[in-house]
Amino acid sequence: MPCHNGQVTVNGRLVLAGAPIGQAGDVSPRLREVLGEADVVAAEDTRRLRRLAADLGVEITGRVVSYYDQNEVGRAKELVETLKEGRTVVVITDAGMPGVSDPGYRLTHLAIEAGVPVTALPGPSAVTTALAVSGLASDRFCFEGFPPRKTGDRARRLAALAEEERTMVFFESPRRLANSLEAMAEAFGAERRAAVCRELTKTYEEVRRGGLAELAAWAEPGVKGEITVVVAGHTPGEGEPDLDALVAEVDRRVAEGTQSKLAIADVAKGAGIPKRELYDLVHRRSATP
């Protein structure tokens, strides 16, 4: 490695390579080039990498190593040493861009700290693809990744986003989709517009659009495939529930013999507002003399 003003110049290069989210033909010629020329290819799934290379007609001559969630910390440290030796390392995940809900961030951070040049090879992204086909506003949006798996954690995260005005994009497992859509309907409102994008760019691509409660009912029997959910942002003042009327409805049901907790849950669900919000309101007003 040559020196300049007494400092070692690092000649290595880290390339974050976007992988196709469905169709191998969506990749750029540059991906073929870097896969064939890289000294090391760090892949989330080495078998899928081999299949992609075969589909692209690319011979990978460099060393192939695994780089996934469970070994990311240790492998990132190894790879940064390889970069310091002047090697080119390509990171590629199963689909989309490394670092976006996929391994890549830790190595990128270490490489930057070590003074290694980092570049990206753009490619397909489920985030922007879903946003484009959703039919929802795309001028301002935020990516929220996977909602928490635990019910309470998920409810708190979504409640914190209830007044987010940007369009929101989420990833979700098909096994948890119905539960997440129900939780979103409770946090954002049953009629909040959304789109569930399934198997984007693949043979069985499907985009389902509607209100969150409607989409939750659709997903209840079960769905398959890779899922991206796009949810419209909050519009201040639009569709705000009549809180006085909701409290009155809770009072009416309780007077008829329904347990307070159940009455609050049912009324909140029907109005598309968080149970906690209505619970606090009911009990604040009952405590007021």
PDB file of C-alpha atoms in Angstrom:
ATOM      1  CA  MET A   1       0.000   0.000   0.000  1.00  0.00           C
ATOM      2  CA  PRO A   2       1.578   3.314  -1.041  1.00  0.00           C
ATOM      3  CA  CYS A   3       2.130   6.111   1.447  1.00  0.00           C
ATOM      4  CA  HIS A   4       1.294   9.783   1.140  1.00  0.00           C
ATOM      5  CA  ASN A   5       2.606  12.327   3.665  1.00  0.00           C
ATOM      6  CA  GLY A   6       3.468   9.489   6.001  1.00  0.00           C
ATOM      7  CA  GLN A   7      -0.050   8.018   5.940  1.00  0.00           C
ATOM      8  CA  VAL A   8      -1.001   4.663   4.488  1.00  0.00           C
ATOM      9  CA  THR A   9      -3.358   4.891   1.533  1.00  0.00           C
ATOM     10  CA  VAL A  10      -6.032   2.222   1.555  1.00  0.00           C
ATOM     11  CA  ASN A  11      -6.669   0.856  -1.929  1.00  0.00           C
ATOM     12  CA  GLY A  12      -9.514  -1.489  -1.020  1.00  0.00           C
ATOM     13  CA  ARG A  13     -13.096  -0.750  -1.935  1.00  0.00           C
ATOM     14  CA  LEU A  14     -16.404  -1.826  -0.446  1.00  0.00           C
ATOM     15  CA  VAL A  15     -19.257  -2.216  -2.943  1.00  0.00           C
ATOM     16  CA  LEU A  16     -22.836  -2.529  -1.679  1.00  0.00           C
ATOM     17  CA  ALA A  17     -24.608  -4.309  -4.513  1.00  0.00           C
ATOM     18  CA  GLY A  18     -28.352  -4.197  -5.047  1.00  0.00           C
ATOM     19  CA  ALA A  19     -29.786  -7.629  -5.859  1.00  0.00           C
ATOM     20  CA  PRO A  20     -32.975  -8.295  -7.845  1.00  0.00           C
ATOM     21  CA  ILE A  21     -36.148  -8.579  -5.758  1.00  0.00           C
ATOM     22  CA  GLY A  22     -37.682 -11.072  -8.165  1.00  0.00           C
ATOM     23  CA  GLN A  23     -36.532 -11.005 -11.764  1.00  0.00           C
ATOM     24  CA  ALA A  24     -32.853 -11.667 -12.465  1.00  0.00           C
ATOM     25  CA  GLY A  25     -33.211  -9.606 -15.632  1.00  0.00           C
ATOM     26  CA  ASP A  26     -33.711  -6.451 -13.562  1.00  0.00           C
ATOM     27  CA  VAL A  27     -30.019  -6.266 -12.646  1.00  0.00           C
ATOM     28  CA  SER A  28     -27.624  -3.889 -14.334  1.00  0.00           C
ATOM     29  CA  PRO A  29     -24.572  -4.868 -16.425  1.00  0.00           C
ATOM     30  CA  ARG A  30     -22.433  -3.411 -13.622  1.00  0.00           C
ATOM     31  CA  LEU A  31     -23.584  -6.120 -11.216  1.00  0.00           C
ATOM     32  CA  ARG A  32     -22.312  -8.750 -13.631  1.00  0.00           C
ATOM     33  CA  GLU A  33     -18.991  -6.916 -13.800  1.00  0.00           C
ATOM     34  CA  VAL A  34     -18.414  -6.520 -10.082  1.00  0.00           C
ATOM     35  CA  LEU A  35     -19.423 -10.089  -9.259  1.00  0.00           C
ATOM     36  CA  GLY A  36     -16.943 -11.367 -11.809  1.00  0.00           C
ATOM     37  CA  GLU A  37     -14.100  -9.080 -10.741  1.00  0.00           C
ATOM     38  CA  ALA A  38     -14.421  -8.829  -6.934  1.00  0.00           C
ATOM     39  CA  ASP A  39     -11.725 -10.293  -4.705  1.00  0.00           C
ATOM     40  CA  VAL A  40     -14.358 -11.267  -2.133  1.00  0.00           C
ATOM     41  CA  VAL A  41     -18.143 -11.587  -2.411  1.00  0.00           C
ATOM     42  CA  ALA A  42     -19.918 -11.546   0.957  1.00  0.00           C
ATOM     43  CA  ALA A  43     -23.389 -13.019   0.463  1.00  0.00           C
ATOM     44  CA  GLU A  44     -26.356 -13.316   2.801  1.00  0.00           C
ATOM     45  CA  ASP A  45     -27.028 -16.737   1.272  1.00  0.00           C
ATOM     46  CA  THR A  46     -24.174 -18.240  -0.728  1.00  0.00           C
ATOM     47  CA  ARG A  47     -26.444 -20.754  -2.451  1.00  0.00           C
ATOM     48  CA  ARG A  48     -28.750 -18.021  -3.719  1.00  0.00           C
ATOM     49  CA  LEU A  49     -25.716 -16.083  -4.889  1.00  0.00           C
ATOM     50  CA  ARG A  50     -24.539 -19.097  -6.906  1.00  0.00           C
ATOM     51  CA  ARG A  51     -27.991 -19.435  -8.489  1.00  0.00           C
ATOM     52  CA  LEU A  52     -28.069 -15.723  -9.350  1.00  0.00           C
ATOM     53  CA  ALA A  53     -24.591 -15.917 -10.882  1.00  0.00           C
ATOM     54  CA  ALA A  54     -25.683 -18.899 -12.979  1.00  0.00           C
ATOM     55  CA  ASP A  55     -28.804 -17.029 -14.140  1.00  0.00           C
ATOM     56  CA  LEU A  56     -26.642 -14.056 -15.109  1.00  0.00           C
ATOM     57  CA  GLY A  57     -23.981 -16.174 -16.774  1.00  0.00           C
ATOM     58  CA  VAL A  58     -21.326 -14.814 -14.423  1.00  0.00           C
ATOM     59  CA  GLU A  59     -18.312 -16.745 -13.148  1.00  0.00           C
ATOM     60  CA  ILE A  60     -17.361 -15.614  -9.649  1.00  0.00           C
ATOM     61  CA  THR A  61     -13.581 -15.911  -9.453  1.00  0.00           C
ATOM     62  CA  GLY A  62     -13.122 -14.301  -6.040  1.00  0.00           C
ATOM     63  CA  ARG A  63     -13.615 -15.861  -2.631  1.00  0.00           C
ATOM     64  CA  VAL A  64     -17.248 -16.272  -1.555  1.00  0.00           C
ATOM     65  CA  VAL A  65     -18.066 -15.936   2.149  1.00  0.00           C
ATOM     66  CA  SER A  66     -21.332 -15.958   4.064  1.00  0.00           C
ATOM     67  CA  TYR A  67     -22.487 -12.686   5.623  1.00  0.00           C
ATOM     68  CA  TYR A  68     -25.823 -12.869   7.421  1.00  0.00           C
ATOM     69  CA  ASP A  69     -27.474 -11.629  10.613  1.00  0.00           C
ATOM     70  CA  GLN A  70     -26.007 -14.245  12.948  1.00  0.00           C
ATOM     71  CA  ASN A  71     -22.370 -13.832  11.857  1.00  0.00           C
ATOM     72  CA  GLU A  72     -22.457 -10.184  10.777  1.00  0.00           C
ATOM     73  CA  VAL A  73     -20.525  -8.735  13.712  1.00  0.00           C
ATOM     74  CA  GLY A  74     -17.545 -11.103  13.518  1.00  0.00           C
ATOM     75  CA  ARG A  75     -17.478 -11.322   9.729  1.00  0.00           C
ATOM     76  CA  ALA A  76     -17.578  -7.533   9.365  1.00  0.00           C
ATOM     77  CA  LYS A  77     -14.365  -7.262  11.374  1.00  0.00           C
ATOM     78  CA  GLU A  78     -12.707  -9.884   9.155  1.00  0.00           C
ATOM     79  CA  LEU A  79     -13.844  -8.197   5.970  1.00  0.00           C
ATOM     80  CA  VAL A  80     -12.616  -4.773   7.003  1.00  0.00           C
ATOM     81  CA  GLU A  81      -9.137  -6.273   7.422  1.00  0.00           C
ATOM     82  CA  THR A  82      -9.432  -7.635   3.888  1.00  0.00           C
ATOM     83  CA  LEU A  83     -10.387  -4.164   2.682  1.00  0.00           C
ATOM     84  CA  LYS A  84      -7.336  -2.681   4.428  1.00  0.00           C
ATOM     85  CA  GLU A  85      -5.193  -5.069   2.404  1.00  0.00           C
ATOM     86  CA  GLY A  86      -6.378  -3.346  -0.765  1.00  0.00           C
ATOM     87  CA  ARG A  87      -9.025  -5.882  -1.806  1.00  0.00           C
ATOM     88  CA  THR A  88     -12.407  -5.212  -3.354  1.00  0.00           C
ATOM     89  CA  VAL A  89     -15.263  -6.646  -1.311  1.00  0.00           C
ATOM     90  CA  VAL A  90     -18.794  -6.864  -2.678  1.00  0.00           C
ATOM     91  CA  VAL A  91     -21.724  -7.282  -0.267  1.00  0.00           C
ATOM     92  CA  ILE A  92     -24.913  -8.737  -1.706  1.00  0.00           C
ATOM     93  CA  THR A  93     -28.054  -9.829   0.124  1.00  0.00           C
ATOM     94  CA  ASP A  94     -30.925 -12.050  -0.965  1.00  0.00           C
ATOM     95  CA  ALA A  95     -32.854  -9.130  -2.457  1.00  0.00           C
ATOM     96  CA  GLY A  96     -32.663  -5.345  -2.545  1.00  0.00           C
ATOM     97  CA  MET A  97     -29.962  -3.157  -1.055  1.00  0.00           C
ATOM     98  CA  PRO A  98     -27.593  -4.310   1.713  1.00  0.00           C
ATOM     99  CA  GLY A  99     -28.202  -2.422   4.941  1.00  0.00           C
ATOM    100  CA  VAL A 100     -31.913  -1.847   4.294  1.00  0.00           C
ATOM    101  CA  SER A 101     -33.405  -4.373   6.753  1.00  0.00           C
ATOM    102  CA  ASP A 102     -30.559  -6.649   5.638  1.00  0.00           C
ATOM    103  CA  PRO A 103     -26.922  -7.153   6.687  1.00  0.00           C
ATOM    104  CA  GLY A 104     -24.541  -4.418   5.579  1.00  0.00           C
ATOM    105  CA  TYR A 105     -24.688  -1.541   8.031  1.00  0.00           C
ATOM    106  CA  ARG A 106     -21.982  -2.789  10.411  1.00  0.00           C
ATOM    107  CA  LEU A 107     -19.429  -3.443   7.683  1.00  0.00           C
ATOM    108  CA  THR A 108     -20.189  -0.091   6.045  1.00  0.00           C
ATOM    109  CA  HIS A 109     -19.678   1.681   9.375  1.00  0.00           C
ATOM    110  CA  LEU A 110     -16.366  -0.088  10.048  1.00  0.00           C
ATOM    111  CA  ALA A 111     -15.126   0.534   6.503  1.00  0.00           C
ATOM    112  CA  ILE A 112     -15.837   4.258   6.755  1.00  0.00           C
ATOM    113  CA  GLU A 113     -14.061   4.409  10.116  1.00  0.00           C
ATOM    114  CA  ALA A 114     -11.052   2.662   8.533  1.00  0.00           C
ATOM    115  CA  GLY A 115     -10.937   5.142   5.670  1.00  0.00           C
ATOM    116  CA  VAL A 116     -11.986   2.594   3.055  1.00  0.00           C
ATOM    117  CA  PRO A 117     -13.919   3.950   0.050  1.00  0.00           C
ATOM    118  CA  VAL A 118     -17.545   2.776   0.087  1.00  0.00           C
ATOM    119  CA  THR A 119     -19.759   2.836  -2.980  1.00  0.00           C
ATOM    120  CA  ALA A 120     -23.119   1.414  -3.946  1.00  0.00           C
ATOM    121  CA  LEU A 121     -24.243  -0.380  -7.034  1.00  0.00           C
ATOM    122  CA  PRO A 122     -27.905   0.673  -7.274  1.00  0.00           C
ATOM    123  CA  GLY A 123     -30.511  -1.960  -7.896  1.00  0.00           C
ATOM    124  CA  PRO A 124     -34.164  -2.853  -7.396  1.00  0.00           C
ATOM    125  CA  SER A 125     -35.727  -2.011  -4.040  1.00  0.00           C
ATOM    126  CA  ALA A 126     -38.977  -3.383  -2.622  1.00  0.00           C
ATOM    127  CA  VAL A 127     -39.380  -0.109  -0.703  1.00  0.00           C
ATOM    128  CA  THR A 128     -39.506   2.239  -3.684  1.00  0.00           C
ATOM    129  CA  THR A 129     -41.162  -0.311  -5.978  1.00  0.00           C
ATOM    130  CA  ALA A 130     -44.056  -0.799  -3.541  1.00  0.00           C
ATOM    131  CA  LEU A 131     -44.329   2.947  -3.006  1.00  0.00           C
ATOM    132  CA  ALA A 132     -44.532   3.532  -6.763  1.00  0.00           C
ATOM    133  CA  VAL A 133     -47.326   1.009  -7.380  1.00  0.00           C
ATOM    134  CA  SER A 134     -49.300   1.737  -4.186  1.00  0.00           C
ATOM    135  CA  GLY A 135     -51.111   4.737  -5.609  1.00  0.00           C
ATOM    136  CA  LEU A 136     -50.384   6.655  -2.397  1.00  0.00           C
ATOM    137  CA  ALA A 137     -48.504   9.933  -2.088  1.00  0.00           C
ATOM    138  CA  SER A 138     -44.818   9.428  -2.798  1.00  0.00           C
ATOM    139  CA  ASP A 139     -43.424  12.947  -2.517  1.00  0.00           C
ATOM    140  CA  ARG A 140     -42.604  12.356   1.170  1.00  0.00           C
ATOM    141  CA  PHE A 141     -42.259   8.938   2.750  1.00  0.00           C
ATOM    142  CA  CYS A 142     -40.449   7.034   5.497  1.00  0.00           C
ATOM    143  CA  PHE A 143     -39.311   3.423   5.742  1.00  0.00           C
ATOM    144  CA  GLU A 144     -40.158   1.727   9.047  1.00  0.00           C
ATOM    145  CA  GLY A 145     -38.761  -1.769   8.408  1.00  0.00           C
ATOM    146  CA  PHE A 146     -40.433  -4.702  10.177  1.00  0.00           C
ATOM    147  CA  PRO A 147     -42.946  -3.870  12.931  1.00  0.00           C
ATOM    148  CA  PRO A 148     -42.021  -5.427  16.317  1.00  0.00           C
ATOM    149  CA  ARG A 149     -43.124  -9.031  16.689  1.00  0.00           C
ATOM    150  CA  LYS A 150     -44.529  -8.737  20.215  1.00  0.00           C
ATOM    151  CA  THR A 151     -48.065  -7.394  20.440  1.00  0.00           C
ATOM    152  CA  GLY A 152     -47.344  -4.713  23.052  1.00  0.00           C
ATOM    153  CA  ASP A 153     -44.149  -3.492  21.392  1.00  0.00           C
ATOM    154  CA  ARG A 154     -45.901  -3.341  18.033  1.00  0.00           C
ATOM    155  CA  ALA A 155     -48.840  -1.386  19.444  1.00  0.00           C
ATOM    156  CA  ARG A 156     -46.504   1.170  21.047  1.00  0.00           C
ATOM    157  CA  ARG A 157     -44.450   1.591  17.864  1.00  0.00           C
ATOM    158  CA  LEU A 158     -47.541   2.097  15.712  1.00  0.00           C
ATOM    159  CA  ALA A 159     -49.157   4.446  18.237  1.00  0.00           C
ATOM    160  CA  ALA A 160     -46.055   6.628  17.998  1.00  0.00           C
ATOM    161  CA  LEU A 161     -46.602   6.805  14.219  1.00  0.00           C
ATOM    162  CA  ALA A 162     -50.315   7.620  14.376  1.00  0.00           C
ATOM    163  CA  GLU A 163     -49.748  11.277  13.438  1.00  0.00           C
ATOM    164  CA  GLU A 164     -46.912  10.660  10.962  1.00  0.00           C
ATOM    165  CA  GLU A 165     -47.873  12.692   7.893  1.00  0.00           C
ATOM    166  CA  ARG A 166     -45.514  10.976   5.453  1.00  0.00           C
ATOM    167  CA  THR A 167     -46.484   7.795   3.604  1.00  0.00           C
ATOM    168  CA  MET A 168     -45.068   4.846   5.558  1.00  0.00           C
ATOM    169  CA  VAL A 169     -43.504   1.695   4.120  1.00  0.00           C
ATOM    170  CA  PHE A 170     -43.169  -1.504   6.165  1.00  0.00           C
ATOM    171  CA  PHE A 171     -41.863  -5.008   5.571  1.00  0.00           C
ATOM    172  CA  GLU A 172     -43.787  -7.871   7.169  1.00  0.00           C
ATOM    173  CA  SER A 173     -43.760 -11.641   7.376  1.00  0.00           C
ATOM    174  CA  PRO A 174     -46.784 -13.283   5.707  1.00  0.00           C
ATOM    175  CA  ARG A 175     -47.421 -15.129   8.992  1.00  0.00           C
ATOM    176  CA  ARG A 176     -47.805 -11.870  10.913  1.00  0.00           C
ATOM    177  CA  LEU A 177     -49.427  -9.773   8.199  1.00  0.00           C
ATOM    178  CA  ALA A 178     -53.042 -10.034   9.383  1.00  0.00           C
ATOM    179  CA  ASN A 179     -52.108  -9.196  12.982  1.00  0.00           C
ATOM    180  CA  SER A 180     -50.008  -6.245  11.896  1.00  0.00           C
ATOM    181  CA  LEU A 181     -52.745  -4.871   9.652  1.00  0.00           C
ATOM    182  CA  GLU A 182     -55.242  -5.171  12.529  1.00  0.00           C
ATOM    183  CA  ALA A 183     -52.826  -3.319  14.789  1.00  0.00           C
ATOM    184  CA  MET A 184     -52.354  -0.628  12.143  1.00  0.00           C
ATOM    185  CA  ALA A 185     -56.123  -0.272  11.780  1.00  0.00           C
ATOM    186  CA  GLU A 186     -56.374   0.272  15.522  1.00  0.00           C
ATOM    187  CA  ALA A 187     -53.474   2.740  15.633  1.00  0.00           C
ATOM    188  CA  PHE A 188     -54.122   4.657  12.389  1.00  0.00           C
ATOM    189  CA  GLY A 189     -57.854   4.167  11.838  1.00  0.00           C
ATOM    190  CA  ALA A 190     -59.841   1.439  10.112  1.00  0.00           C
ATOM    191  CA  GLU A 191     -60.302   3.489   6.940  1.00  0.00           C
ATOM    192  CA  ARG A 192     -56.701   4.681   6.548  1.00  0.00           C
ATOM    193  CA  ARG A 193     -55.702   3.854   2.972  1.00  0.00           C
ATOM    194  CA  ALA A 194     -52.985   1.284   2.414  1.00  0.00           C
ATOM    195  CA  ALA A 195     -51.589  -1.170  -0.113  1.00  0.00           C
ATOM    196  CA  VAL A 196     -50.258  -4.671   0.495  1.00  0.00           C
ATOM    197  CA  CYS A 197     -47.695  -5.576  -2.157  1.00  0.00           C
ATOM    198  CA  ARG A 198     -46.958  -9.277  -2.490  1.00  0.00           C
ATOM    199  CA  GLU A 199     -44.247 -10.972  -4.578  1.00  0.00           C
ATOM    200  CA  LEU A 200     -43.239  -7.756  -6.352  1.00  0.00           C
ATOM    201  CA  THR A 201     -41.880  -8.308  -9.907  1.00  0.00           C
ATOM    202  CA  LYS A 202     -42.453 -12.060  -9.587  1.00  0.00           C
ATOM    203  CA  THR A 203     -44.865 -14.334 -11.450  1.00  0.00           C
ATOM    204  CA  TYR A 204     -47.606 -14.059  -8.823  1.00  0.00           C
ATOM    205  CA  GLU A 205     -47.239 -10.364  -8.075  1.00  0.00           C
ATOM    206  CA  GLU A 206     -50.297  -8.913  -6.357  1.00  0.00           C
ATOM    207  CA  VAL A 207     -51.094  -5.431  -5.078  1.00  0.00           C
ATOM    208  CA  ARG A 208     -54.115  -5.185  -2.812  1.00  0.00           C
ATOM    209  CA  ARG A 209     -55.391  -1.681  -2.016  1.00  0.00           C
ATOM    210  CA  GLY A 210     -58.019  -0.549   0.488  1.00  0.00           C
ATOM    211  CA  GLY A 211     -58.652   0.546   4.055  1.00  0.00           C
ATOM    212  CA  LEU A 212     -56.560  -1.087   6.772  1.00  0.00           C
ATOM    213  CA  ALA A 213     -59.488  -2.957   8.331  1.00  0.00           C
ATOM    214  CA  GLU A 214     -60.533  -4.247   4.914  1.00  0.00           C
ATOM    215  CA  LEU A 215     -57.001  -5.409   4.176  1.00  0.00           C
ATOM    216  CA  ALA A 216     -56.721  -7.087   7.591  1.00  0.00           C
ATOM    217  CA  ALA A 217     -59.862  -9.093   6.842  1.00  0.00           C
ATOM    218  CA  TRP A 218     -58.466 -10.058   3.436  1.00  0.00           C
ATOM    219  CA  ALA A 219     -55.199 -11.257   4.998  1.00  0.00           C
ATOM    220  CA  GLU A 220     -56.835 -13.217   7.831  1.00  0.00           C
ATOM    221  CA  PRO A 221     -57.074 -16.565   5.938  1.00  0.00           C
ATOM    222  CA  GLY A 222     -53.340 -16.328   5.242  1.00  0.00           C
ATOM    223  CA  VAL A 223     -51.095 -15.106   2.449  1.00  0.00           C
ATOM    224  CA  LYS A 224     -47.788 -16.245   1.005  1.00  0.00           C
ATOM    225  CA  GLY A 225     -44.702 -14.576  -0.385  1.00  0.00           C
ATOM    226  CA  GLU A 226     -42.583 -11.510   0.274  1.00  0.00           C
ATOM    227  CA  ILE A 227     -44.711  -8.680   1.679  1.00  0.00           C
ATOM    228  CA  THR A 228     -44.327  -4.902   1.616  1.00  0.00           C
ATOM    229  CA  VAL A 229     -47.036  -2.701   3.159  1.00  0.00           C
ATOM    230  CA  VAL A 230     -47.527   0.951   2.215  1.00  0.00           C
ATOM    231  CA  VAL A 231     -49.736   3.097   4.472  1.00  0.00           C
ATOM    232  CA  ALA A 232     -50.985   6.615   3.805  1.00  0.00           C
ATOM    233  CA  GLY A 233     -49.800   9.295   6.188  1.00  0.00           C
ATOM    234  CA  HIS A 234     -51.999  11.128   8.663  1.00  0.00           C
ATOM    235  CA  THR A 235     -53.914  14.130   7.349  1.00  0.00           C
ATOM    236  CA  PRO A 236     -54.441  16.626  10.190  1.00  0.00           C
ATOM    237  CA  GLY A 237     -58.125  17.222  10.878  1.00  0.00           C
ATOM    238  CA  GLU A 238     -59.354  14.684   8.346  1.00  0.00           C
ATOM    239  CA  GLY A 239     -61.665  11.992   9.632  1.00  0.00           C
ATOM    240  CA  GLU A 240     -61.126  12.917  13.271  1.00  0.00           C
ATOM    241  CA  PRO A 241     -63.605  10.982  15.443  1.00  0.00           C
ATOM    242  CA  ASP A 242     -66.178  12.734  17.596  1.00  0.00           C
ATOM    243  CA  LEU A 243     -64.692  11.881  20.973  1.00  0.00           C
ATOM    244  CA  ASP A 244     -67.724  13.114  22.897  1.00  0.00           C
ATOM    245  CA  ALA A 245     -69.918  10.762  20.881  1.00  0.00           C
ATOM    246  CA  LEU A 246     -67.542   7.860  21.487  1.00  0.00           C
ATOM    247  CA  VAL A 247     -67.542   8.426  25.252  1.00  0.00           C
ATOM    248  CA  ALA A 248     -71.337   8.626  25.160  1.00  0.00           C
ATOM    249  CA  GLU A 249     -71.479   5.325  23.279  1.00  0.00           C
ATOM    250  CA  VAL A 250     -69.241   3.674  25.882  1.00  0.00           C
ATOM    251  CA  ASP A 251     -71.465   5.018  28.655  1.00  0.00           C
ATOM    252  CA  ARG A 252     -74.564   3.702  26.881  1.00  0.00           C
ATOM    253  CA  ARG A 253     -73.108   0.204  26.523  1.00  0.00           C
ATOM    254  CA  VAL A 254     -71.963   0.132  30.132  1.00  0.00           C
ATOM    255  CA  ALA A 255     -75.436   1.207  31.251  1.00  0.00           C
ATOM    256  CA  GLU A 256     -76.839  -1.743  29.305  1.00  0.00           C
ATOM    257  CA  GLY A 257     -74.574  -4.131  31.184  1.00  0.00           C
ATOM    258  CA  THR A 258     -71.434  -4.402  29.057  1.00  0.00           C
ATOM    259  CA  GLN A 259     -68.168  -4.418  30.985  1.00  0.00           C
ATOM    260  CA  SER A 260     -66.379  -1.070  30.686  1.00  0.00           C
ATOM    261  CA  LYS A 261     -63.173  -2.610  29.321  1.00  0.00           C
ATOM    262  CA  LEU A 262     -65.039  -4.516  26.617  1.00  0.00           C
ATOM    263  CA  ALA A 263     -67.208  -1.528  25.708  1.00  0.00           C
ATOM    264  CA  ILE A 264     -64.131   0.685  25.302  1.00  0.00           C
ATOM    265  CA  ALA A 265     -62.357  -1.929  23.159  1.00  0.00           C
ATOM    266  CA  ASP A 266     -65.356  -2.402  20.852  1.00  0.00           C
ATOM    267  CA  VAL A 267     -66.053   1.315  20.420  1.00  0.00           C
ATOM    268  CA  ALA A 268     -62.382   2.131  19.854  1.00  0.00           C
ATOM    269  CA  LYS A 269     -62.050  -0.601  17.245  1.00  0.00           C
ATOM    270  CA  GLY A 270     -65.144   0.600  15.409  1.00  0.00           C
ATOM    271  CA  ALA A 271     -63.858   4.182  15.402  1.00  0.00           C
ATOM    272  CA  GLY A 272     -60.354   3.169  14.406  1.00  0.00           C
ATOM    273  CA  ILE A 273     -58.623   4.787  17.370  1.00  0.00           C
ATOM    274  CA  PRO A 274     -56.260   3.262  19.947  1.00  0.00           C
ATOM    275  CA  LYS A 275     -58.023   1.626  22.918  1.00  0.00           C
ATOM    276  CA  ARG A 276     -55.679   3.396  25.309  1.00  0.00           C
ATOM    277  CA  GLU A 277     -56.698   6.808  23.967  1.00  0.00           C
ATOM    278  CA  LEU A 278     -60.412   6.137  24.520  1.00  0.00           C
ATOM    279  CA  TYR A 279     -59.770   4.455  27.888  1.00  0.00           C
ATOM    280  CA  ASP A 280     -57.884   7.507  29.165  1.00  0.00           C
ATOM    281  CA  LEU A 281     -60.579   9.855  27.867  1.00  0.00           C
ATOM    282  CA  VAL A 282     -63.435   7.874  29.459  1.00  0.00           C
ATOM    283  CA  HIS A 283     -61.704   7.703  32.820  1.00  0.00           C
ATOM    284  CA  ARG A 284     -60.609  11.353  32.785  1.00  0.00           C
ATOM    285  CA  ARG A 285     -64.181  12.449  32.167  1.00  0.00           C
ATOM    286  CA  SER A 286     -65.629  10.092  34.763  1.00  0.00           C
ATOM    287  CA  ALA A 287     -63.213  11.558  37.304  1.00  0.00           C
ATOM    288  CA  THR A 288     -64.252  15.119  36.476  1.00  0.00           C
ATOM    289  CA  PRO A 289     -66.834  16.438  38.996  1.00  0.00           C
TER     290      PRO A 289
END
